[in-house]
Amino acid sequence: MLKIKNAVYIKGAADAKSFIEDEKRPIIAVSGRSNVGKSSLINRLANNGKLARVSKEPGRTRLVNYFDFGEFILADLPGYGFAKVSKEEKARWGRIMDAFFSEERFCDLVFALCDVRHEPSADDSDMINFLYETGIPFIIIATKADKLSKSQIGIRKREIAKFFGCGPGDVVVTSSVNGTGIDNLLERIENAINVKNTEGTEEDE
């Protein structure tokens, strides 16, 4: 099992000139609606409750924030779907996202977050459809599992999978509070690391 020892913040990036590229390590992006639990998930993976800033005010992440997790780099993307920011700010966020996903070198895998308690939003649907179209590998992560019973979680997992047109096995249910699903995510991250290492070996031959 992958063990994360010392994750650290690298920087925030506002445009393609500032985006990080890494030929040896996978870059994993975390996307989702504002307040879906992106920062809490990052902190749980890092075993550090203070690594990513957690705010009760949605819409605080306005850059692509990068974190060094040792064997991989994690990119926290600006949250979408927050209505209280200006049209200009939404447009700026949109440009950042378009630039980030414009080239494969900026991202190897996406963690697409949604709230397990609610039906995915139109913005969530747009994001998943976009990822299907681009062919970027992604994993659907249903957050806040600690808010539901085990039976409710099973029902919601199947409903979310049906909504996005995938199998229940493609949806990982997580809780940043009690650690549900974190080991599953670590296994998938380890797979991404192995894929990247294989690609690097093939290029060297």
Short mmCIF file of C-alpha atoms in Angstrom, two decimals:
data_model
loop_
_atom_site.label_atom_id
_atom_site.label_comp_id
_atom_site.label_asym_id
_atom_site.label_seq_id
_atom_site.Cartn_x
_atom_site.Cartn_y
_atom_site.Cartn_z
CA MET A 1 0.00 0.00 0.00
CA LEU A 2 1.24 3.47 -0.92
CA LYS A 3 2.38 5.43 2.15
CA ILE A 4 2.38 9.22 2.06
CA LYS A 5 4.96 10.59 4.48
CA ASN A 6 5.34 14.29 3.94
CA ALA A 7 3.07 16.14 1.51
CA VAL A 8 3.82 19.83 1.03
CA TYR A 9 2.27 22.79 -0.79
CA ILE A 10 4.14 23.84 -3.93
CA LYS A 11 2.37 26.84 -5.42
CA GLY A 12 -0.79 28.26 -6.97
CA ALA A 13 -0.98 28.71 -10.75
CA ALA A 14 -3.29 30.99 -12.71
CA ASP A 15 -2.33 30.14 -16.30
CA ALA A 16 -0.65 27.55 -18.52
CA LYS A 17 2.75 29.24 -18.13
CA SER A 18 2.63 28.44 -14.43
CA PHE A 19 1.23 24.89 -14.65
CA ILE A 20 3.51 22.11 -13.47
CA GLU A 21 4.74 19.36 -15.78
CA ASP A 22 6.46 16.20 -14.58
CA GLU A 23 7.75 13.46 -16.86
CA LYS A 24 8.36 10.97 -14.05
CA ARG A 25 5.46 11.46 -11.63
CA PRO A 26 1.72 11.49 -12.36
CA ILE A 27 -0.20 14.72 -11.85
CA ILE A 28 -3.60 13.98 -10.31
CA ALA A 29 -6.23 16.72 -10.46
CA VAL A 30 -9.04 17.09 -7.92
CA SER A 31 -12.20 18.64 -9.39
CA GLY A 32 -15.70 19.27 -8.11
CA ARG A 33 -18.29 21.79 -7.03
CA SER A 34 -17.35 24.39 -4.47
CA ASN A 35 -17.66 22.99 -0.94
CA VAL A 36 -17.84 19.34 -2.10
CA GLY A 37 -14.91 18.44 0.14
CA LYS A 38 -11.85 18.75 -2.10
CA SER A 39 -9.59 20.29 0.53
CA SER A 40 -10.74 17.85 3.20
CA LEU A 41 -9.96 14.90 0.91
CA ILE A 42 -6.50 16.27 0.13
CA ASN A 43 -5.78 16.71 3.82
CA ARG A 44 -6.96 13.17 4.58
CA LEU A 45 -4.73 11.68 1.86
CA ALA A 46 -1.82 13.67 3.24
CA ASN A 47 -2.55 12.80 6.88
CA ASN A 48 -2.26 16.52 7.48
CA GLY A 49 -5.39 18.47 8.44
CA LYS A 50 -3.74 21.79 7.65
CA LEU A 51 -2.16 21.13 4.24
CA ALA A 52 -5.03 22.43 2.09
CA ARG A 53 -7.09 25.29 3.41
CA VAL A 54 -10.61 24.19 4.35
CA SER A 55 -13.17 26.98 4.24
CA LYS A 56 -16.85 27.10 5.08
CA GLU A 57 -17.17 29.81 2.44
CA PRO A 58 -17.50 28.20 -1.03
CA GLY A 59 -15.42 29.48 -3.90
CA ARG A 60 -12.18 30.17 -2.04
CA THR A 61 -9.95 28.11 -4.34
CA ARG A 62 -9.29 30.47 -7.26
CA LEU A 63 -6.07 29.00 -8.63
CA VAL A 64 -4.76 25.57 -9.50
CA ASN A 65 -3.04 24.75 -6.20
CA TYR A 66 -0.26 22.18 -6.42
CA PHE A 67 0.89 19.80 -3.68
CA ASP A 68 3.94 17.52 -3.70
CA PHE A 69 2.99 14.07 -2.38
CA GLY A 70 6.38 12.51 -3.06
CA GLU A 71 5.54 9.89 -5.69
CA PHE A 72 2.86 12.03 -7.31
CA ILE A 73 1.73 15.64 -7.61
CA LEU A 74 -1.80 16.65 -6.72
CA ALA A 75 -3.50 19.65 -8.37
CA ASP A 76 -6.49 21.17 -6.56
CA LEU A 77 -8.66 22.81 -9.23
CA PRO A 78 -10.98 25.78 -8.65
CA GLY A 79 -14.44 24.68 -7.56
CA TYR A 80 -17.27 25.17 -10.03
CA GLY A 81 -20.97 25.89 -9.62
CA PHE A 82 -20.72 28.66 -7.03
CA ALA A 83 -23.33 31.29 -7.86
CA LYS A 84 -22.16 34.21 -5.69
CA VAL A 85 -19.06 35.16 -7.64
CA SER A 86 -19.15 37.61 -10.52
CA LYS A 87 -19.54 36.58 -14.15
CA GLU A 88 -16.03 37.86 -14.75
CA GLU A 89 -14.66 35.62 -12.01
CA LYS A 90 -16.54 32.60 -13.35
CA ALA A 91 -15.17 33.32 -16.81
CA ARG A 92 -11.64 33.54 -15.41
CA TRP A 93 -12.06 30.20 -13.64
CA GLY A 94 -13.36 28.74 -16.89
CA ARG A 95 -10.26 29.90 -18.75
CA ILE A 96 -8.01 28.34 -16.13
CA MET A 97 -9.84 25.01 -16.42
CA ASP A 98 -9.77 25.09 -20.23
CA ALA A 99 -6.04 25.76 -20.21
CA PHE A 100 -5.38 23.04 -17.63
CA PHE A 101 -7.14 20.34 -19.63
CA SER A 102 -5.92 21.56 -23.01
CA GLU A 103 -2.79 19.39 -23.00
CA GLU A 104 -2.11 15.90 -21.68
CA ARG A 105 1.16 16.98 -20.07
CA PHE A 106 -0.71 18.92 -17.40
CA CYS A 107 -2.80 16.02 -16.05
CA ASP A 108 -2.61 12.21 -15.88
CA LEU A 109 -5.71 11.42 -13.80
CA VAL A 110 -8.74 13.30 -12.45
CA PHE A 111 -10.55 12.73 -9.18
CA ALA A 112 -14.06 13.98 -10.01
CA LEU A 113 -15.85 14.69 -6.73
CA CYS A 114 -19.57 14.81 -6.02
CA ASP A 115 -21.57 14.75 -2.77
CA VAL A 116 -22.87 11.23 -2.07
CA ARG A 117 -25.98 12.66 -0.37
CA HIS A 118 -27.33 14.49 -3.41
CA GLU A 119 -28.02 13.88 -7.07
CA PRO A 120 -25.13 15.20 -9.14
CA SER A 121 -25.66 18.69 -10.49
CA ALA A 122 -25.74 19.84 -14.09
CA ASP A 123 -22.20 21.16 -13.56
CA ASP A 124 -21.09 17.72 -12.34
CA SER A 125 -22.65 16.16 -15.42
CA ASP A 126 -20.93 18.65 -17.71
CA MET A 127 -17.59 17.90 -16.07
CA ILE A 128 -17.91 14.13 -16.46
CA ASN A 129 -19.11 14.45 -20.07
CA PHE A 130 -16.12 16.68 -20.76
CA LEU A 131 -13.76 14.07 -19.31
CA TYR A 132 -15.40 11.33 -21.39
CA GLU A 133 -14.90 13.45 -24.52
CA THR A 134 -11.26 14.29 -23.81
CA GLY A 135 -10.35 10.73 -22.88
CA ILE A 136 -8.59 11.86 -19.70
CA PRO A 137 -8.66 9.01 -17.14
CA PHE A 138 -10.87 9.84 -14.18
CA ILE A 139 -12.37 8.36 -11.02
CA ILE A 140 -15.72 9.48 -9.64
CA ILE A 141 -15.44 10.10 -5.91
CA ALA A 142 -18.61 10.42 -3.83
CA THR A 143 -17.67 12.37 -0.70
CA LYS A 144 -19.16 12.78 2.80
CA ALA A 145 -20.09 9.12 3.28
CA ASP A 146 -20.07 9.61 7.07
CA LYS A 147 -23.37 11.51 6.69
CA LEU A 148 -25.25 8.37 5.53
CA SER A 149 -25.88 4.83 6.75
CA LYS A 150 -24.23 1.85 5.01
CA SER A 151 -27.50 0.90 3.30
CA GLN A 152 -28.03 4.46 2.09
CA ILE A 153 -24.45 4.58 0.78
CA GLY A 154 -25.01 1.46 -1.33
CA ILE A 155 -28.18 2.92 -2.83
CA ARG A 156 -26.59 6.27 -3.58
CA LYS A 157 -23.49 4.65 -5.10
CA ARG A 158 -25.64 2.77 -7.60
CA GLU A 159 -27.70 5.86 -8.37
CA ILE A 160 -24.61 8.00 -8.97
CA ALA A 161 -23.10 5.34 -11.23
CA LYS A 162 -26.33 5.16 -13.23
CA PHE A 163 -26.45 8.96 -13.50
CA PHE A 164 -22.94 9.11 -14.96
CA GLY A 165 -23.35 6.03 -17.15
CA CYS A 166 -20.72 3.91 -15.45
CA GLY A 167 -20.56 0.86 -13.20
CA PRO A 168 -20.76 1.07 -9.38
CA GLY A 169 -17.14 -0.10 -9.28
CA ASP A 170 -16.16 3.14 -11.00
CA VAL A 171 -17.51 5.17 -8.07
CA VAL A 172 -15.39 5.38 -4.91
CA VAL A 173 -17.33 6.42 -1.82
CA THR A 174 -15.19 8.34 0.68
CA SER A 175 -15.28 10.15 3.98
CA SER A 176 -12.55 12.53 5.05
CA VAL A 177 -13.91 12.23 8.60
CA ASN A 178 -13.67 8.48 9.20
CA GLY A 179 -11.39 7.44 6.32
CA THR A 180 -13.93 5.44 4.30
CA GLY A 181 -12.57 4.70 0.81
CA ILE A 182 -9.13 6.25 1.38
CA ASP A 183 -7.27 2.95 1.02
CA ASN A 184 -9.14 2.37 -2.25
CA LEU A 185 -7.98 5.75 -3.53
CA LEU A 186 -4.39 5.06 -2.47
CA GLU A 187 -4.47 1.82 -4.49
CA ARG A 188 -5.70 3.70 -7.54
CA ILE A 189 -3.04 6.35 -7.07
CA GLU A 190 -0.43 3.60 -6.88
CA ASN A 191 -1.75 2.22 -10.18
CA ALA A 192 -1.36 5.67 -11.75
CA ILE A 193 2.22 5.82 -10.47
CA ASN A 194 2.97 2.42 -11.99
CA VAL A 195 1.46 3.47 -15.33
CA LYS A 196 3.61 6.61 -15.36
CA ASN A 197 6.71 4.60 -14.53
CA THR A 198 5.93 2.18 -17.35
CA GLU A 199 5.52 5.04 -19.81
CA GLY A 200 8.86 6.47 -18.70
CA THR A 201 10.59 3.12 -19.19
CA GLU A 202 9.16 2.73 -22.70
CA GLU A 203 10.37 6.21 -23.65
CA ASP A 204 13.90 5.41 -22.41
CA GLU A 205 14.15 2.27 -24.57
#
